[in-house]
CSV table of N, CA, C and O in Angstrom, one decimal:
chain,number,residue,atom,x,y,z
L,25,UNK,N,50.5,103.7,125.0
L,25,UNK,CA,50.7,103.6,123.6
L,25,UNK,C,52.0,104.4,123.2
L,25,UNK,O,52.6,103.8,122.3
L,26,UNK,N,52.5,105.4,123.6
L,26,UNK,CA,53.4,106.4,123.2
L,26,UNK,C,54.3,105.7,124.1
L,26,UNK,O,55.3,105.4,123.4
L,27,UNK,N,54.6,105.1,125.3
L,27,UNK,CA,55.3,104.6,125.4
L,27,UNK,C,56.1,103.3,124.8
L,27,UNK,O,57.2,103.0,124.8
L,28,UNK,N,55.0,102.8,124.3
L,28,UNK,CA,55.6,101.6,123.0
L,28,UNK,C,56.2,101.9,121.9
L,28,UNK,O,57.1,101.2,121.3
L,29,UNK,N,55.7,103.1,121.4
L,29,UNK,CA,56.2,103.5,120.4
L,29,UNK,C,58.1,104.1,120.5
L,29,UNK,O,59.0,104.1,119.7
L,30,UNK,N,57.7,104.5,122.0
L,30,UNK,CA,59.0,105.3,122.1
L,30,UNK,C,60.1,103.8,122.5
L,30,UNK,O,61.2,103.6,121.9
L,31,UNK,N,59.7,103.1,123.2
L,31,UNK,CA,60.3,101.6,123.2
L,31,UNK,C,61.1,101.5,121.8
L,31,UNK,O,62.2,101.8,121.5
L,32,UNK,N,60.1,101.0,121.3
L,32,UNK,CA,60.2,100.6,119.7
L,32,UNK,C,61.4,101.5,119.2
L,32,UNK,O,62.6,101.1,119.1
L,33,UNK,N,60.9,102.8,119.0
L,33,UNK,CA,61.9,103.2,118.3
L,33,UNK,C,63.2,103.5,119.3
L,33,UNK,O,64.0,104.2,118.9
L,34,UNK,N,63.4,103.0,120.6
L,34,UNK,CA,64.5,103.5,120.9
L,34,UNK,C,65.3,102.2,120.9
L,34,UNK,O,66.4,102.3,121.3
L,35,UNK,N,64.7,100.8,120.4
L,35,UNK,CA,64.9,99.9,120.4
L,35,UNK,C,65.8,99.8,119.1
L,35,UNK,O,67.0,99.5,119.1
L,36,UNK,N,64.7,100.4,117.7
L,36,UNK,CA,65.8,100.4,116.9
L,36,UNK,C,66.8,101.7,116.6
L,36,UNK,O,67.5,101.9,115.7
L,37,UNK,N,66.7,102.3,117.4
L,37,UNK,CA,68.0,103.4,117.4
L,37,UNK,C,69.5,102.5,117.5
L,37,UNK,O,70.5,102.6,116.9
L,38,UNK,N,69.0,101.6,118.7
L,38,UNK,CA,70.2,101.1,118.9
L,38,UNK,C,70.8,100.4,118.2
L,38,UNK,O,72.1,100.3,118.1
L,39,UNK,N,69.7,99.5,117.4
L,39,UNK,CA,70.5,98.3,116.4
L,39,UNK,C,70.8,99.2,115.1
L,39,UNK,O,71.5,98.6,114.3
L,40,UNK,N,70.6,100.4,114.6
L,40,UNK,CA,71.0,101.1,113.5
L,40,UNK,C,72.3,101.2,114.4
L,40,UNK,O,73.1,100.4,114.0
L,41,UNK,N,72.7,102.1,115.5
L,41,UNK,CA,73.9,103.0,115.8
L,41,UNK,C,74.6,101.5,115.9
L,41,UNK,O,75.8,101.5,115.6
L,42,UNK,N,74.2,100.6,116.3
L,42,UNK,CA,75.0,99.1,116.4
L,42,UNK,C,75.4,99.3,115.3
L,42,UNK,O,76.2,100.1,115.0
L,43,UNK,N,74.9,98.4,114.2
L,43,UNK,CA,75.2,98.3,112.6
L,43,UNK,C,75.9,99.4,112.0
L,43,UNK,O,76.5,99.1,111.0
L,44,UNK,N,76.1,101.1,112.3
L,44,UNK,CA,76.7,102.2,111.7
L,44,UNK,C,78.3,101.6,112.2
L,44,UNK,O,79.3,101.4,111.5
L,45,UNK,N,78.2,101.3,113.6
L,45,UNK,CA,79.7,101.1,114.3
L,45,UNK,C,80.3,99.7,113.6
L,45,UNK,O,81.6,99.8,113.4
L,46,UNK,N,79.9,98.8,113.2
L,46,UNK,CA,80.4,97.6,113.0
L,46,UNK,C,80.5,98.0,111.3
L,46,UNK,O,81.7,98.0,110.9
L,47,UNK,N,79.9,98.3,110.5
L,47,UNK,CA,79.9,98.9,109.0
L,47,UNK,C,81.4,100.2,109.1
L,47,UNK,O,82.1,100.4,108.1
L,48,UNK,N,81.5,100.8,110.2
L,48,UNK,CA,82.6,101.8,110.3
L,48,UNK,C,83.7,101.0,110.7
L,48,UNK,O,84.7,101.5,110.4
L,49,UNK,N,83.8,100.1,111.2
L,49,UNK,CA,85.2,99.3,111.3
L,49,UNK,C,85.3,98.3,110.0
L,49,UNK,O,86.3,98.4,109.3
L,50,UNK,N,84.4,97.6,109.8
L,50,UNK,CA,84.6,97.2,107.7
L,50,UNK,C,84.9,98.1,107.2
L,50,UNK,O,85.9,98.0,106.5
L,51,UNK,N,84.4,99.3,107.0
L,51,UNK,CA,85.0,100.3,105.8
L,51,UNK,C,86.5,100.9,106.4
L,51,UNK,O,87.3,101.4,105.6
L,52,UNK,N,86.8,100.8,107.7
L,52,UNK,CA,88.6,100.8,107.9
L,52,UNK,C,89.4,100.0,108.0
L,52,UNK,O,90.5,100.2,108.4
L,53,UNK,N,88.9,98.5,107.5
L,53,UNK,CA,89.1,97.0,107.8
L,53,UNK,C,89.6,97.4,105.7
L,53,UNK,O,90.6,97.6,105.1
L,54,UNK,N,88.2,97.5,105.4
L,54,UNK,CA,88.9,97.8,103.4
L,54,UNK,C,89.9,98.9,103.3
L,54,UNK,O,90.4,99.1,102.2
L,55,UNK,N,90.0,99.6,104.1
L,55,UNK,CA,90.8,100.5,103.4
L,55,UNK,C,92.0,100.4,104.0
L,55,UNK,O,92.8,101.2,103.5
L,56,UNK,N,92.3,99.8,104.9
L,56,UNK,CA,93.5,98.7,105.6
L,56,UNK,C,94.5,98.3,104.3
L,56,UNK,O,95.7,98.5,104.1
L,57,UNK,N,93.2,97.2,103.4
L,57,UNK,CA,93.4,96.5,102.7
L,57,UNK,C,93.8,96.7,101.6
L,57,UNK,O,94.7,96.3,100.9
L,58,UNK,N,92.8,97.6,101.2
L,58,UNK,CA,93.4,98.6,99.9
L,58,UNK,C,95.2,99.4,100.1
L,58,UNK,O,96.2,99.3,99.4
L,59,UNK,N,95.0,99.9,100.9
L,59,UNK,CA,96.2,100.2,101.2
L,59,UNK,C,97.7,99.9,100.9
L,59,UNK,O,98.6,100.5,100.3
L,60,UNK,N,97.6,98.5,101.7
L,60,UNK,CA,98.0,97.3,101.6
L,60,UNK,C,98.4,96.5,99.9
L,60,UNK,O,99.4,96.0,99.5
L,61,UNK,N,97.4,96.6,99.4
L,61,UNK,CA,97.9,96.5,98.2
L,61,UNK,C,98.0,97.2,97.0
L,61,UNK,O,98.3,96.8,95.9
L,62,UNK,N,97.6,98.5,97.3
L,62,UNK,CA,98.6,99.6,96.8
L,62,UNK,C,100.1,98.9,96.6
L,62,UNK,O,100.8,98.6,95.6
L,63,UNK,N,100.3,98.9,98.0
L,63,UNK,CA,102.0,99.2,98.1
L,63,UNK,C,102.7,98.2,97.8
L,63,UNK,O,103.9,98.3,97.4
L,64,UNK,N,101.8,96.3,97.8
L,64,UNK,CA,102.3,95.3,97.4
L,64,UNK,C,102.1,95.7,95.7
L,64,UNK,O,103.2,95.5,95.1
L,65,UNK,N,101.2,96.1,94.9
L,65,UNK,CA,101.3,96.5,93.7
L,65,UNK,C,102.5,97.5,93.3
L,65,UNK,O,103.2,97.2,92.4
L,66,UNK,N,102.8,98.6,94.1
L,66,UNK,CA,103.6,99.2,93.8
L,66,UNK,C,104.6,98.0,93.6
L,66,UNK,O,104.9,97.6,92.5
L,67,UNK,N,105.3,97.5,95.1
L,67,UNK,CA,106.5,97.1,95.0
L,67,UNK,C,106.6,95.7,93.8
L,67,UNK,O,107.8,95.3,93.6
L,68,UNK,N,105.8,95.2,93.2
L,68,UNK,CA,105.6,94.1,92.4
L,68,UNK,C,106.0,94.8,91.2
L,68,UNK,O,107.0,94.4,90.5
L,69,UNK,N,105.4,95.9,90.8
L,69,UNK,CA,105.9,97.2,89.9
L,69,UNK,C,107.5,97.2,89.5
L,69,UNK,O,108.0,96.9,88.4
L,70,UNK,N,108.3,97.8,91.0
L,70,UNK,CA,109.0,98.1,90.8
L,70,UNK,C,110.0,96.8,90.9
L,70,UNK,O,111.0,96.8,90.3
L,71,UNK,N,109.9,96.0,91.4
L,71,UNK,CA,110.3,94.3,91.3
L,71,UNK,C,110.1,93.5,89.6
L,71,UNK,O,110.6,92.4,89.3
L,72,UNK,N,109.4,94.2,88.9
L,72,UNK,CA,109.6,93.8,87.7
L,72,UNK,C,110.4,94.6,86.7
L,72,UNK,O,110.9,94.0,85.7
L,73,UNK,N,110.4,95.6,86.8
L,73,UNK,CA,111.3,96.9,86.4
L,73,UNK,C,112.6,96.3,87.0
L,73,UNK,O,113.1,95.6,86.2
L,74,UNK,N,113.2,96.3,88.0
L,74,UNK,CA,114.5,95.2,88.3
L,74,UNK,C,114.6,94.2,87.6
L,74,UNK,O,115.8,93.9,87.2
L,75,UNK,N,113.9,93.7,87.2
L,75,UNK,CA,114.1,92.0,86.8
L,75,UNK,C,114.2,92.3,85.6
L,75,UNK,O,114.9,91.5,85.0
L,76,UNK,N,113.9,93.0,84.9
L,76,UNK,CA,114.1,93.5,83.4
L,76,UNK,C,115.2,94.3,83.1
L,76,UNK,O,115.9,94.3,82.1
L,77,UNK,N,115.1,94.8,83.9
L,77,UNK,CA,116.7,95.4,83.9
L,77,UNK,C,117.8,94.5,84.3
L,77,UNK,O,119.0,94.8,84.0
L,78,UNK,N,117.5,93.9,84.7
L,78,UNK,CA,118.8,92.8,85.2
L,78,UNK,C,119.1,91.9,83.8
L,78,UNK,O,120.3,91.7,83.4
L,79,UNK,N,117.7,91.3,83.1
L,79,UNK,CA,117.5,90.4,82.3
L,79,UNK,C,118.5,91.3,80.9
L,79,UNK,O,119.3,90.7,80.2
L,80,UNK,N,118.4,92.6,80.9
L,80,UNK,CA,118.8,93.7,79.5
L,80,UNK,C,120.0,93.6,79.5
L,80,UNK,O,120.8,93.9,78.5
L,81,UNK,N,120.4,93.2,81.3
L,81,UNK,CA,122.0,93.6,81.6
L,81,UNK,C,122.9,92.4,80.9
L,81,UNK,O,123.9,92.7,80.3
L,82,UNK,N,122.3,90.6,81.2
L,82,UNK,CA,122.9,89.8,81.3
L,82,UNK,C,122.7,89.6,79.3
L,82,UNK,O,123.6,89.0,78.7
L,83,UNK,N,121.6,90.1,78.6
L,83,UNK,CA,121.4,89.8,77.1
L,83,UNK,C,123.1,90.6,76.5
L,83,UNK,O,123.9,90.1,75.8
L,84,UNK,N,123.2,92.0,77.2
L,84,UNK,CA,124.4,92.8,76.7
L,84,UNK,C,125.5,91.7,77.0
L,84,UNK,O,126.3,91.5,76.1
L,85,UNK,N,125.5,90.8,78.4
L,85,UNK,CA,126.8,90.8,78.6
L,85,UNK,C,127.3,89.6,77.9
L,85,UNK,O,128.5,89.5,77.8
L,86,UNK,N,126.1,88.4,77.4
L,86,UNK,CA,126.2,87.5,76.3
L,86,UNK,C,126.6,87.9,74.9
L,86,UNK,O,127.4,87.3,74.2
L,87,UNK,N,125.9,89.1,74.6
L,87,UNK,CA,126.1,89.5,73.3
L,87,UNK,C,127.9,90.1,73.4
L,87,UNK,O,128.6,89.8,72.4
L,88,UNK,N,128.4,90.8,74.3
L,88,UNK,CA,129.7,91.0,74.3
L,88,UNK,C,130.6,89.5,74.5
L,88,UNK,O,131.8,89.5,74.1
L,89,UNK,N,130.1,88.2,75.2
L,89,UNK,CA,130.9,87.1,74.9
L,89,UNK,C,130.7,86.5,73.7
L,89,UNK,O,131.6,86.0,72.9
L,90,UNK,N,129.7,86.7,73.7
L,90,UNK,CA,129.4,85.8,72.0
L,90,UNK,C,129.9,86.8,71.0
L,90,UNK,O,130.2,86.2,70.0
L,91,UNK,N,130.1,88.2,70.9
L,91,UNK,CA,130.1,88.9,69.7
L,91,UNK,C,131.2,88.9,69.1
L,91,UNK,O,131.3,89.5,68.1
């Protein structure tokens, strides 16, 4: 009997320590990803800050032809 039990539980030791390892590569698989779009956010950020400033540049430089 004590040997079944120890079966048993050494059976699910393993599929927990299985599932901890496979759940620890998803949680550095998301944070890959997060990461990742941190920096595509950032640069979208600063790619719109250009384009507005470009846009501010070309309004001055109509207003000095047209003015």
């Amino acid at each position: 009997m004590f040997a079944g039990v120890g079966v048993a539980l050494s059976v699910l030791a393993f599929f927990l320590k299985k599932n901890k390892v496979e759940l620890d590569a998803m949680k550095e698989t998301v944070r890959k990803l997060e990461l990742k779009d941190a920096m595509n956010s950032e640069r979208i950020r600063t790619l719109l800050k250009t384009v507005e400033d470009r846009r501010r540049d070309i309004q001055k430089i109509f207003d000095k032809i047209n003015g």
